mmCIF file of C-alpha atoms in Angstrom:
data_model
loop_
_atom_site.group_PDB
_atom_site.id
_atom_site.type_symbol
_atom_site.label_atom_id
_atom_site.label_comp_id
_atom_site.label_asym_id
_atom_site.label_seq_id
_atom_site.Cartn_x
_atom_site.Cartn_y
_atom_site.Cartn_z
ATOM 1 C CA UNK P 21 -44.477 -60.134 -38.728
ATOM 2 C CA UNK P 22 -40.708 -60.174 -39.085
ATOM 3 C CA UNK P 23 -38.793 -57.728 -41.232
ATOM 4 C CA UNK P 24 -35.674 -58.502 -43.260
ATOM 5 C CA UNK P 25 -33.916 -56.426 -45.943
ATOM 6 C CA UNK P 26 -36.126 -56.510 -49.061
ATOM 7 C CA UNK P 27 -38.523 -59.099 -47.615
ATOM 8 C CA UNK P 28 -41.006 -59.350 -44.718
ATOM 9 C CA UNK P 29 -42.673 -62.458 -43.312
ATOM 10 C CA UNK P 30 -46.304 -61.918 -42.250
ATOM 11 C CA UNK P 31 -48.097 -64.526 -40.149
ATOM 12 C CA UNK P 32 -51.788 -65.122 -39.716
ATOM 13 C CA UNK P 33 -53.888 -62.356 -38.147
ATOM 14 C CA UNK P 34 -57.129 -62.611 -36.191
ATOM 15 C CA UNK P 35 -58.956 -60.043 -38.313
ATOM 16 C CA UNK P 36 -58.511 -57.421 -41.026
ATOM 17 C CA UNK P 37 -57.721 -54.643 -38.551
ATOM 18 C CA UNK P 38 -54.943 -56.656 -36.913
ATOM 19 C CA UNK P 39 -53.491 -57.488 -40.332
ATOM 20 C CA UNK P 40 -53.588 -53.782 -41.223
ATOM 21 C CA UNK P 41 -51.706 -52.972 -38.023
ATOM 22 C CA UNK P 42 -49.003 -55.572 -38.711
ATOM 23 C CA UNK P 43 -48.600 -54.372 -42.304
ATOM 24 C CA UNK P 44 -48.267 -50.758 -41.138
ATOM 25 C CA UNK P 45 -45.589 -51.784 -38.648
ATOM 26 C CA UNK P 46 -43.573 -53.832 -41.103
ATOM 27 C CA UNK P 47 -43.811 -51.151 -43.785
ATOM 28 C CA UNK P 48 -42.503 -48.679 -41.230
ATOM 29 C CA UNK P 49 -39.248 -50.590 -41.040
ATOM 30 C CA UNK P 50 -38.456 -49.355 -44.556
ATOM 31 C CA UNK P 51 -37.759 -46.036 -42.870
ATOM 32 C CA UNK P 52 -36.644 -46.972 -39.334
ATOM 33 C CA UNK P 53 -33.622 -49.238 -39.810
ATOM 34 C CA UNK P 54 -33.930 -49.211 -43.642
ATOM 35 C CA UNK P 55 -33.535 -45.691 -45.042
ATOM 36 C CA UNK P 56 -32.660 -44.312 -41.589
ATOM 37 C CA UNK P 57 -30.243 -47.066 -40.657
ATOM 38 C CA UNK P 58 -29.545 -47.868 -37.023
ATOM 39 C CA UNK P 59 -27.903 -50.644 -35.053
ATOM 40 C CA UNK P 60 -30.947 -52.680 -34.053
ATOM 41 C CA UNK P 61 -28.863 -54.700 -31.580
ATOM 42 C CA UNK P 62 -27.275 -51.874 -29.610
ATOM 43 C CA UNK P 63 -30.241 -49.452 -29.895
ATOM 44 C CA UNK P 64 -33.357 -51.545 -30.505
ATOM 45 C CA UNK P 65 -35.595 -48.716 -29.266
ATOM 46 C CA UNK P 66 -34.901 -46.778 -32.481
ATOM 47 C CA UNK P 67 -36.073 -49.228 -35.112
ATOM 48 C CA UNK P 68 -38.777 -50.984 -33.062
ATOM 49 C CA UNK P 69 -39.839 -48.067 -30.885
ATOM 50 C CA UNK P 70 -40.125 -45.456 -33.646
ATOM 51 C CA UNK P 71 -41.662 -47.931 -36.083
ATOM 52 C CA UNK P 72 -44.239 -48.725 -33.386
ATOM 53 C CA UNK P 73 -44.796 -44.965 -33.014
ATOM 54 C CA UNK P 74 -45.746 -44.606 -36.670
ATOM 55 C CA UNK P 75 -47.813 -47.775 -36.465
ATOM 56 C CA UNK P 76 -49.825 -46.165 -33.644
ATOM 57 C CA UNK P 77 -50.139 -42.881 -35.557
ATOM 58 C CA UNK P 78 -51.445 -44.791 -38.567
ATOM 59 C CA UNK P 79 -53.953 -46.753 -36.479
ATOM 60 C CA UNK P 80 -55.036 -43.551 -34.736
ATOM 61 C CA UNK P 81 -55.861 -42.012 -38.118
ATOM 62 C CA UNK P 82 -57.397 -45.059 -39.785
ATOM 63 C CA UNK P 83 -59.371 -46.331 -36.792
ATOM 64 C CA UNK P 84 -60.326 -43.275 -34.707
ATOM 65 C CA UNK P 85 -61.716 -43.910 -31.256
ATOM 66 C CA UNK P 86 -64.364 -41.812 -29.468
ATOM 67 C CA UNK P 87 -62.990 -38.709 -27.785
ATOM 68 C CA UNK P 88 -61.991 -39.109 -24.172
ATOM 69 C CA UNK P 89 -64.714 -38.180 -21.689
ATOM 70 C CA UNK P 90 -65.311 -38.600 -17.982
ATOM 71 C CA UNK P 91 -67.755 -41.437 -18.638
ATOM 72 C CA UNK P 92 -65.193 -43.290 -20.767
ATOM 73 C CA UNK P 93 -62.525 -42.588 -18.177
ATOM 74 C CA UNK P 94 -64.582 -44.423 -15.552
ATOM 75 C CA UNK P 95 -66.298 -47.121 -17.592
ATOM 76 C CA UNK P 96 -63.276 -48.221 -19.599
ATOM 77 C CA UNK P 97 -59.828 -49.080 -18.345
ATOM 78 C CA UNK P 98 -58.247 -45.747 -17.588
ATOM 79 C CA UNK P 99 -54.877 -47.350 -18.062
ATOM 80 C CA UNK P 100 -53.907 -50.331 -20.144
ATOM 81 C CA UNK P 101 -52.625 -53.643 -18.887
ATOM 82 C CA UNK P 102 -49.251 -52.818 -20.487
ATOM 83 C CA UNK P 103 -49.145 -49.525 -18.539
ATOM 84 C CA UNK P 104 -49.780 -51.463 -15.342
ATOM 85 C CA UNK P 105 -47.029 -53.994 -16.121
ATOM 86 C CA UNK P 106 -44.536 -51.176 -16.813
ATOM 87 C CA UNK P 107 -45.385 -49.600 -13.462
ATOM 88 C CA UNK P 108 -45.217 -52.958 -11.692
ATOM 89 C CA UNK P 109 -41.828 -53.809 -13.206
ATOM 90 C CA UNK P 110 -40.475 -50.396 -12.228
ATOM 91 C CA UNK P 111 -41.735 -50.559 -8.646
ATOM 92 C CA UNK P 112 -40.237 -54.023 -8.216
ATOM 93 C CA UNK P 113 -36.861 -52.908 -9.613
ATOM 94 C CA UNK P 114 -37.279 -55.258 -12.577
ATOM 95 C CA UNK P 115 -37.611 -52.582 -15.263
ATOM 96 C CA UNK P 116 -34.759 -52.344 -17.790
ATOM 97 C CA UNK P 117 -33.580 -49.196 -19.543
ATOM 98 C CA UNK P 118 -35.024 -49.006 -23.071
ATOM 99 C CA UNK P 119 -31.563 -47.923 -24.241
ATOM 100 C CA UNK P 120 -29.988 -51.262 -23.315
ATOM 101 C CA UNK P 121 -28.680 -53.540 -26.040
ATOM 102 C CA UNK P 122 -31.097 -56.244 -27.154
ATOM 103 C CA UNK P 123 -29.299 -59.256 -25.655
ATOM 104 C CA UNK P 124 -29.613 -57.860 -22.110
ATOM 105 C CA UNK P 125 -33.431 -57.791 -22.085
ATOM 106 C CA UNK P 126 -35.803 -60.402 -20.800
ATOM 107 C CA UNK P 127 -38.782 -61.005 -23.079
ATOM 108 C CA UNK P 128 -41.276 -59.004 -20.977
ATOM 109 C CA UNK P 129 -39.138 -55.878 -20.782
ATOM 110 C CA UNK P 130 -38.092 -56.094 -24.438
ATOM 111 C CA UNK P 131 -41.736 -55.965 -25.506
ATOM 112 C CA UNK P 132 -42.741 -53.278 -22.997
ATOM 113 C CA UNK P 133 -39.779 -50.973 -23.649
ATOM 114 C CA UNK P 134 -39.838 -51.004 -27.433
ATOM 115 C CA UNK P 135 -43.434 -51.726 -28.447
ATOM 116 C CA UNK P 136 -45.212 -49.868 -25.655
ATOM 117 C CA UNK P 137 -43.121 -47.399 -23.638
ATOM 118 C CA UNK P 138 -41.181 -45.903 -26.555
ATOM 119 C CA UNK P 139 -44.118 -45.225 -28.940
ATOM 120 C CA UNK P 140 -46.365 -43.894 -26.159
ATOM 121 C CA UNK P 141 -43.642 -41.584 -24.846
ATOM 122 C CA UNK P 142 -42.985 -40.164 -28.311
ATOM 123 C CA UNK P 143 -46.751 -39.671 -28.746
ATOM 124 C CA UNK P 144 -46.663 -37.682 -25.514
ATOM 125 C CA UNK P 145 -43.833 -35.621 -27.033
ATOM 126 C CA UNK P 146 -45.905 -35.138 -30.215
ATOM 127 C CA UNK P 147 -48.864 -33.815 -28.209
ATOM 128 C CA UNK P 148 -46.539 -31.477 -26.306
ATOM 129 C CA UNK P 149 -44.847 -29.846 -29.328
ATOM 130 C CA UNK P 150 -47.921 -30.124 -31.575
ATOM 131 C CA UNK P 151 -48.742 -32.706 -34.225
ATOM 132 C CA UNK P 152 -47.910 -30.461 -37.208
ATOM 133 C CA UNK P 153 -44.552 -29.359 -35.829
ATOM 134 C CA UNK P 154 -43.707 -32.919 -34.804
ATOM 135 C CA UNK P 155 -44.478 -34.228 -38.306
ATOM 136 C CA UNK P 156 -42.532 -31.448 -40.041
ATOM 137 C CA UNK P 157 -39.488 -31.906 -37.807
ATOM 138 C CA UNK P 158 -39.309 -35.647 -38.314
ATOM 139 C CA UNK P 159 -39.664 -35.108 -42.076
ATOM 140 C CA UNK P 160 -36.673 -32.746 -41.983
ATOM 141 C CA UNK P 161 -34.758 -35.351 -39.984
ATOM 142 C CA UNK P 162 -35.543 -37.894 -42.695
ATOM 143 C CA UNK P 163 -34.473 -35.536 -45.487
ATOM 144 C CA UNK P 164 -31.238 -34.715 -43.665
ATOM 145 C CA UNK P 165 -30.123 -38.232 -42.761
ATOM 146 C CA UNK P 166 -31.780 -40.515 -45.340
ATOM 147 C CA UNK P 167 -29.523 -43.409 -46.397
ATOM 148 C CA UNK P 168 -27.106 -42.858 -43.517
ATOM 149 C CA UNK P 169 -26.582 -44.299 -40.053
ATOM 150 C CA UNK P 170 -28.301 -42.565 -37.152
ATOM 151 C CA UNK P 171 -28.194 -42.909 -33.352
ATOM 152 C CA UNK P 172 -30.172 -41.819 -30.345
ATOM 153 C CA UNK P 173 -27.696 -39.032 -29.604
ATOM 154 C CA UNK P 174 -28.042 -37.738 -33.159
ATOM 155 C CA UNK P 175 -31.841 -37.710 -32.933
ATOM 156 C CA UNK P 176 -31.819 -35.957 -29.548
ATOM 157 C CA UNK P 177 -29.456 -33.248 -30.774
ATOM 158 C CA UNK P 178 -31.529 -32.658 -33.902
ATOM 159 C CA UNK P 179 -34.839 -32.366 -32.021
ATOM 160 C CA UNK P 180 -33.391 -30.117 -29.325
ATOM 161 C CA UNK P 181 -31.949 -27.791 -31.967
ATOM 162 C CA UNK P 182 -35.243 -27.674 -33.877
ATOM 163 C CA UNK P 183 -37.451 -27.059 -30.862
ATOM 164 C CA UNK P 184 -35.075 -25.322 -28.426
ATOM 165 C CA UNK P 185 -36.128 -27.887 -25.825
ATOM 166 C CA UNK P 186 -34.092 -29.900 -23.346
ATOM 167 C CA UNK P 187 -35.111 -33.508 -23.963
ATOM 168 C CA UNK P 188 -32.935 -35.167 -21.310
ATOM 169 C CA UNK P 189 -36.138 -36.325 -19.564
ATOM 170 C CA UNK P 190 -36.762 -38.575 -22.575
ATOM 171 C CA UNK P 191 -33.366 -39.538 -24.001
ATOM 172 C CA UNK P 192 -31.157 -39.537 -20.894
ATOM 173 C CA UNK P 193 -33.475 -40.249 -17.960
ATOM 174 C CA UNK P 194 -36.061 -42.273 -19.868
ATOM 175 C CA UNK P 195 -34.091 -44.203 -22.491
ATOM 176 C CA UNK P 196 -30.561 -44.405 -21.048
ATOM 177 C CA UNK P 197 -31.352 -44.552 -17.318
ATOM 178 C CA UNK P 198 -34.776 -46.194 -17.429
ATOM 179 C CA UNK P 199 -36.481 -43.781 -15.038
ATOM 180 C CA UNK P 200 -40.228 -43.191 -14.938
ATOM 181 C CA UNK P 201 -41.888 -39.952 -13.761
ATOM 182 C CA UNK P 202 -44.436 -39.850 -10.956
ATOM 183 C CA UNK P 203 -46.716 -36.796 -10.831
ATOM 184 C CA UNK P 204 -49.364 -36.330 -8.158
ATOM 185 C CA UNK P 205 -52.232 -33.851 -8.139
ATOM 186 C CA UNK P 206 -52.563 -32.458 -4.614
ATOM 187 C CA UNK P 207 -55.835 -31.251 -2.987
ATOM 188 C CA UNK P 208 -57.669 -28.445 -4.793
ATOM 189 C CA UNK P 209 -58.619 -25.011 -3.465
ATOM 190 C CA UNK P 210 -61.667 -23.364 -5.144
ATOM 191 C CA UNK P 211 -61.370 -19.584 -5.487
ATOM 192 C CA UNK P 212 -64.530 -18.236 -7.074
ATOM 193 C CA UNK P 213 -64.519 -19.157 -10.764
ATOM 194 C CA UNK P 214 -60.931 -20.374 -10.531
ATOM 195 C CA UNK P 215 -59.083 -23.244 -8.960
ATOM 196 C CA UNK P 216 -55.723 -23.171 -7.185
ATOM 197 C CA UNK P 217 -53.722 -26.358 -6.842
ATOM 198 C CA UNK P 218 -50.284 -27.887 -6.603
ATOM 199 C CA UNK P 219 -48.693 -30.796 -8.457
ATOM 200 C CA UNK P 220 -45.912 -32.796 -6.857
ATOM 201 C CA UNK P 221 -43.274 -34.667 -8.818
ATOM 202 C CA UNK P 222 -42.115 -37.568 -6.663
ATOM 203 C CA UNK P 223 -39.398 -38.464 -9.181
ATOM 204 C CA UNK P 224 -36.392 -36.727 -10.728
ATOM 205 C CA UNK P 225 -37.818 -36.968 -14.277
ATOM 206 C CA UNK P 226 -38.907 -33.489 -15.364
ATOM 207 C CA UNK P 227 -41.198 -34.502 -18.228
ATOM 208 C CA UNK P 228 -43.716 -32.002 -19.646
ATOM 209 C CA UNK P 229 -47.205 -32.563 -18.299
ATOM 210 C CA UNK P 230 -50.668 -31.987 -19.763
ATOM 211 C CA UNK P 231 -53.493 -30.757 -17.553
ATOM 212 C CA UNK P 232 -57.166 -30.280 -18.275
ATOM 213 C CA UNK P 233 -60.753 -30.450 -17.093
ATOM 214 C CA UNK P 234 -63.241 -33.232 -17.672
ATOM 215 C CA UNK P 235 -66.850 -32.530 -18.374
ATOM 216 C CA UNK P 236 -69.129 -35.540 -18.582
ATOM 217 C CA UNK P 237 -68.837 -35.657 -22.362
ATOM 218 C CA UNK P 238 -65.433 -34.221 -23.202
ATOM 219 C CA UNK P 239 -61.896 -33.409 -22.116
ATOM 220 C CA UNK P 240 -60.655 -29.847 -22.347
ATOM 221 C CA UNK P 241 -56.865 -29.584 -22.390
ATOM 222 C CA UNK P 242 -56.225 -26.257 -20.727
ATOM 223 C CA UNK P 243 -52.453 -26.137 -20.669
ATOM 224 C CA UNK P 244 -49.117 -27.875 -20.892
ATOM 225 C CA UNK P 245 -46.767 -27.509 -17.957
ATOM 226 C CA UNK P 246 -43.032 -27.632 -18.733
ATOM 227 C CA UNK P 247 -41.225 -30.368 -16.862
ATOM 228 C CA UNK P 248 -40.316 -29.684 -13.237
ATOM 229 C CA UNK P 249 -39.124 -31.405 -10.094
ATOM 230 C CA UNK P 250 -40.478 -30.798 -6.617
ATOM 231 C CA UNK P 251 -43.770 -28.866 -6.577
ATOM 232 C CA UNK P 252 -45.560 -26.693 -9.083
ATOM 233 C CA UNK P 253 -48.327 -24.269 -8.082
ATOM 234 C CA UNK P 254 -50.937 -23.043 -10.560
ATOM 235 C CA UNK P 255 -54.336 -21.428 -10.874
ATOM 236 C CA UNK P 256 -56.810 -22.078 -13.699
ATOM 237 C CA UNK P 257 -60.283 -20.788 -14.574
ATOM 238 C CA UNK P 258 -62.905 -23.521 -14.249
ATOM 239 C CA UNK P 259 -64.916 -24.181 -17.440
ATOM 240 C CA UNK P 260 -68.689 -24.500 -17.310
ATOM 241 C CA UNK P 261 -69.890 -28.020 -16.432
ATOM 242 C CA UNK P 262 -66.401 -29.116 -15.374
ATOM 243 C CA UNK P 263 -66.541 -32.153 -13.095
ATOM 244 C CA UNK P 264 -62.877 -33.058 -12.563
ATOM 245 C CA UNK P 265 -59.333 -31.746 -12.911
ATOM 246 C CA UNK P 266 -56.902 -34.262 -14.416
ATOM 247 C CA UNK P 267 -53.200 -34.450 -15.227
ATOM 248 C CA UNK P 268 -51.752 -36.692 -17.933
ATOM 249 C CA UNK P 269 -55.290 -37.673 -19.046
ATOM 250 C CA UNK P 270 -54.232 -39.647 -22.150
ATOM 251 C CA UNK P 271 -51.615 -41.510 -20.103
ATOM 252 C CA UNK P 272 -49.139 -41.482 -22.954
ATOM 253 C CA UNK P 273 -46.616 -40.430 -20.333
ATOM 254 C CA UNK P 274 -46.131 -43.706 -18.492
ATOM 255 C CA UNK P 275 -45.675 -43.061 -14.781
ATOM 256 C CA UNK P 276 -44.523 -45.320 -11.994
ATOM 257 C CA UNK P 277 -47.845 -44.571 -10.276
ATOM 258 C CA UNK P 278 -50.972 -43.284 -12.001
ATOM 259 C CA UNK P 279 -52.754 -42.810 -8.677
ATOM 260 C CA UNK P 280 -53.842 -39.316 -7.646
ATOM 261 C CA UNK P 281 -53.880 -37.972 -11.216
ATOM 262 C CA UNK P 282 -57.480 -36.806 -10.994
ATOM 263 C CA UNK P 283 -59.504 -34.817 -8.466
ATOM 264 C CA UNK P 284 -63.297 -34.333 -8.399
ATOM 265 C CA UNK P 285 -65.060 -31.006 -8.564
ATOM 266 C CA UNK P 286 -68.597 -32.426 -8.273
ATOM 267 C CA UNK P 287 -68.756 -35.048 -5.563
ATOM 268 C CA UNK P 288 -72.326 -36.126 -6.221
ATOM 269 C CA UNK P 289 -71.618 -37.335 -9.774
ATOM 270 C CA UNK P 290 -68.045 -38.503 -9.316
ATOM 271 C CA UNK P 291 -67.428 -42.230 -8.619
ATOM 272 C CA UNK P 292 -64.319 -41.509 -6.604
ATOM 273 C CA UNK P 293 -62.678 -44.190 -4.470
ATOM 274 C CA UNK P 294 -65.683 -46.502 -4.546
ATOM 275 C CA UNK P 295 -65.190 -50.143 -3.754
ATOM 276 C CA UNK P 296 -65.237 -52.655 -6.580
ATOM 277 C CA UNK P 297 -65.377 -56.449 -6.341
ATOM 278 C CA UNK P 298 -63.542 -58.403 -9.025
ATOM 279 C CA UNK P 299 -62.796 -62.036 -9.817
ATOM 280 C CA UNK P 300 -59.318 -63.561 -9.497
ATOM 281 C CA UNK P 301 -57.203 -60.383 -9.822
ATOM 282 C CA UNK P 302 -56.712 -57.319 -12.023
ATOM 283 C CA UNK P 303 -54.987 -53.985 -12.443
ATOM 284 C CA UNK P 304 -54.978 -51.250 -9.832
ATOM 285 C CA UNK P 305 -57.306 -48.306 -10.284
ATOM 286 C CA UNK P 306 -56.784 -44.719 -9.253
ATOM 287 C CA UNK P 307 -60.467 -44.171 -8.503
ATOM 288 C CA UNK P 308 -61.660 -47.500 -7.083
ATOM 289 C CA UNK P 309 -60.482 -49.684 -4.239
ATOM 290 C CA UNK P 310 -60.764 -53.255 -5.430
ATOM 291 C CA UNK P 311 -61.401 -56.462 -3.539
ATOM 292 C CA UNK P 312 -60.782 -59.631 -5.518
ATOM 293 C CA UNK P 313 -62.385 -63.025 -4.913
ATOM 294 C CA UNK P 314 -61.138 -66.394 -6.076
ATOM 295 C CA UNK P 315 -62.149 -69.974 -5.233
ATOM 296 C CA UNK P 316 -59.501 -72.096 -3.507
ATOM 297 C CA UNK P 317 -58.966 -75.821 -3.105
ATOM 298 C CA UNK P 318 -56.414 -77.324 -0.755
ATOM 299 C CA UNK P 319 -55.391 -80.522 0.960
ATOM 300 C CA UNK P 320 -53.385 -81.405 4.039
ATOM 301 C CA UNK P 321 -53.048 -84.566 6.116
ATOM 302 C CA UNK P 322 -55.037 -83.205 9.053
ATOM 303 C CA UNK P 323 -58.297 -81.854 7.658
ATOM 304 C CA UNK P 324 -57.907 -83.475 4.231
ATOM 305 C CA UNK P 325 -59.652 -81.747 1.330
ATOM 306 C CA UNK P 326 -61.071 -78.235 1.814
ATOM 307 C CA UNK P 327 -62.769 -75.714 -0.400
ATOM 308 C CA UNK P 328 -62.736 -72.001 0.321
ATOM 309 C CA UNK P 329 -62.466 -68.449 -0.892
ATOM 310 C CA UNK P 330 -59.422 -66.219 -1.389
ATOM 311 C CA UNK P 331 -60.203 -62.581 -0.536
ATOM 312 C CA UNK P 332 -57.386 -60.176 -1.392
ATOM 313 C CA UNK P 333 -56.233 -56.898 -2.959
ATOM 314 C CA UNK P 334 -53.208 -58.293 -4.820
ATOM 315 C CA UNK P 335 -53.071 -56.581 -8.210
ATOM 316 C CA UNK P 336 -50.779 -55.136 -10.872
ATOM 317 C CA UNK P 337 -49.138 -52.842 -10.038
ATOM 318 C CA UNK P 338 -48.979 -53.849 -6.406
ATOM 319 C CA UNK P 339 -50.272 -51.742 -3.510
ATOM 320 C CA UNK P 340 -48.161 -50.568 -0.599
ATOM 321 C CA UNK P 341 -50.671 -52.238 1.721
ATOM 322 C CA UNK P 342 -51.495 -55.812 0.752
ATOM 323 C CA UNK P 343 -53.690 -58.413 2.374
ATOM 324 C CA UNK P 344 -55.283 -61.758 1.788
ATOM 325 C CA UNK P 345 -57.425 -64.173 3.793
ATOM 326 C CA UNK P 346 -58.411 -67.684 2.743
ATOM 327 C CA UNK P 347 -61.267 -69.136 4.825
ATOM 328 C CA UNK P 348 -61.937 -72.780 3.916
ATOM 329 C CA UNK P 349 -64.119 -75.660 5.070
ATOM 330 C CA UNK P 350 -63.945 -79.420 4.777
ATOM 331 C CA UNK P 351 -67.207 -80.438 3.080
ATOM 332 C CA UNK P 352 -67.211 -83.846 4.806
ATOM 333 C CA UNK P 353 -66.307 -83.008 8.400
ATOM 334 C CA UNK P 354 -67.283 -79.345 8.466
ATOM 335 C CA UNK P 355 -63.845 -78.424 9.892
ATOM 336 C CA UNK P 356 -62.929 -74.766 9.362
ATOM 337 C CA UNK P 357 -59.405 -73.486 8.606
ATOM 338 C CA UNK P 358 -57.882 -70.275 7.340
ATOM 339 C CA UNK P 359 -54.646 -68.455 6.509
ATOM 340 C CA UNK P 360 -54.156 -64.689 6.325
ATOM 341 C CA UNK P 361 -51.520 -62.043 5.708
ATOM 342 C CA UNK P 362 -51.291 -58.287 6.241
ATOM 343 C CA UNK P 363 -48.244 -56.500 4.822
ATOM 344 C CA UNK P 364 -47.060 -52.945 4.247
ATOM 345 C CA UNK P 365 -44.185 -52.149 1.891
ATOM 346 C CA UNK P 366 -41.999 -49.025 1.845
ATOM 347 C CA UNK P 367 -39.624 -48.511 -1.114
ATOM 348 C CA UNK P 368 -36.199 -47.366 0.065
ATOM 349 C CA UNK P 369 -34.501 -47.595 -3.340
ATOM 350 C CA UNK P 370 -35.893 -47.728 -6.872
ATOM 351 C CA UNK P 371 -33.390 -47.881 -9.672
ATOM 352 C CA UNK P 372 -33.355 -49.585 -13.019
ATOM 353 C CA UNK P 373 -33.050 -53.311 -12.378
ATOM 354 C CA UNK P 374 -32.420 -52.701 -8.685
ATOM 355 C CA UNK P 375 -34.673 -52.127 -5.683
ATOM 356 C CA UNK P 376 -34.690 -52.154 -1.887
ATOM 357 C CA UNK P 377 -37.961 -52.493 0.047
ATOM 358 C CA UNK P 378 -38.693 -52.488 3.752
ATOM 359 C CA UNK P 379 -41.751 -54.560 4.611
ATOM 360 C CA UNK P 380 -43.525 -55.323 7.840
ATOM 361 C CA UNK P 381 -46.624 -57.324 8.570
ATOM 362 C CA UNK P 382 -48.133 -60.381 10.176
ATOM 363 C CA UNK P 383 -49.048 -63.861 8.958
ATOM 364 C CA UNK P 384 -51.694 -65.985 10.592
ATOM 365 C CA UNK P 385 -52.904 -69.551 10.345
ATOM 366 C CA UNK P 386 -55.624 -71.589 12.006
ATOM 367 C CA UNK P 387 -56.496 -75.253 11.477
ATOM 368 C CA UNK P 388 -57.916 -78.218 13.364
ATOM 369 C CA UNK P 389 -55.319 -80.991 13.320
ATOM 370 C CA UNK P 390 -56.517 -83.936 15.422
ATOM 371 C CA UNK P 391 -59.463 -85.355 17.323
ATOM 372 C CA UNK P 392 -59.104 -87.068 20.689
ATOM 373 C CA UNK P 393 -61.838 -88.121 23.092
ATOM 374 C CA UNK P 394 -64.413 -86.368 20.941
ATOM 375 C CA UNK P 395 -62.431 -83.128 21.221
ATOM 376 C CA UNK P 396 -60.841 -81.260 18.331
ATOM 377 C CA UNK P 397 -57.313 -79.948 18.811
ATOM 378 C CA UNK P 398 -56.784 -76.582 17.205
ATOM 379 C CA UNK P 399 -53.610 -74.904 16.005
ATOM 380 C CA UNK P 400 -53.136 -71.109 15.950
ATOM 381 C CA UNK P 401 -50.003 -69.345 14.701
ATOM 382 C CA UNK P 402 -49.330 -65.615 14.491
ATOM 383 C CA UNK P 403 -46.064 -64.433 12.951
ATOM 384 C CA UNK P 404 -45.203 -60.706 12.966
ATOM 385 C CA UNK P 405 -42.140 -59.929 10.851
ATOM 386 C CA UNK P 406 -39.786 -57.293 9.462
ATOM 387 C CA UNK P 407 -38.171 -57.716 6.041
ATOM 388 C CA UNK P 408 -35.577 -55.948 3.939
ATOM 389 C CA UNK P 409 -35.658 -57.165 0.327
ATOM 390 C CA UNK P 410 -32.897 -56.225 -2.109
ATOM 391 C CA UNK P 411 -33.421 -57.249 -5.732
ATOM 392 C CA UNK P 412 -31.011 -56.826 -8.621
ATOM 393 C CA UNK P 413 -30.740 -58.192 -12.142
ATOM 394 C CA UNK P 414 -29.652 -61.731 -11.286
ATOM 395 C CA UNK P 415 -30.132 -62.185 -7.576
ATOM 396 C CA UNK P 416 -32.265 -61.351 -4.562
ATOM 397 C CA UNK P 417 -31.319 -60.969 -0.897
ATOM 398 C CA UNK P 418 -33.675 -60.932 2.064
ATOM 399 C CA UNK P 419 -32.981 -60.056 5.684
ATOM 400 C CA UNK P 420 -35.893 -61.050 7.905
ATOM 401 C CA UNK P 421 -36.733 -60.956 11.572
ATOM 402 C CA UNK P 422 -39.788 -63.028 12.458
ATOM 403 C CA UNK P 423 -41.448 -64.035 15.713
ATOM 404 C CA UNK P 424 -43.862 -66.953 16.075
ATOM 405 C CA UNK P 425 -46.675 -67.217 18.572
ATOM 406 C CA UNK P 426 -48.108 -70.740 18.535
ATOM 407 C CA UNK P 427 -51.135 -71.785 20.540
ATOM 408 C CA UNK P 428 -52.777 -75.184 20.840
ATOM 409 C CA UNK P 429 -56.281 -75.730 22.198
#
């Protein structure tokens, strides 16, 4: 759909539910950019992000989903593909601040920032302050500023005054600066019927954090932790039948890394860090180590056509340690060849639309390249390397030191 003053264009939808979602979104623009007017070019997160928020709230009410449980957490995607893309963009330094003006965005970031990050982050804020208080406060904001022009600064000031909360983590660090939080649940220490633990914030974004226990059939939200930086120590009583402690279970707070957000209490029933084999590629998982398989076809002048298998762990978001190996065989001659790479990446700088990574690893290649006197000549190459990659909005620089060891047999 596309909204205009007094008229909205609605395209075809796949089904009735999708049409209902589009209608809810476009109706929402009567409030966000219509009655509560904003500059949709300079602050697109207001009209699209907050309209998408109310679209999600409507869909949540009209099409309720089963309550979150440990089984659902494992069997279904415990984070969405859009969550993974946000994290990937941020880790690569390609993420753009949601508060940027519309003409500065690429298409991927425009969609992610305004139709995914903004509504999910405000839903996280709603859960933190409480649904009733959130609804009442936004109604008062509407009654106060209806038929006038609003801004992000005006909204932040109003909410902070109503709730006596510092919301810089959302409006300044999240919207203006484009920073994502990164919370990590550290190892647990059982103490009788209680549990002591620490949470580490690897970022500077002090967003409030939900924490709870999973039983097999339900999630019990035990507490909300006010935003913090550094480490936070706590102790909680363990409910009956609890099987795991989890932070940010709904994942409405989009983090740069969702890994290490859950810890098991019952090892025998907890599918923690098991290996999973997938096809082609996929998203990273905090509780499974994935190996992906993909068929390969290649051709070169020496061993002609070959078929093989790509074995790798390349996913979205990317891992610090990455590898791939591509064994292949010529179906006519039986000649074997392969390429491989091992690489480890260390982020030295992560800022909005800017990143610096140090990488080190080794590339390898083997292929038969000629036959003489009934003997096959073989080519081996090993290439250890060091890389420094700097990426910014419109350019990329790489400094690389690489050695080559070449062997012929």
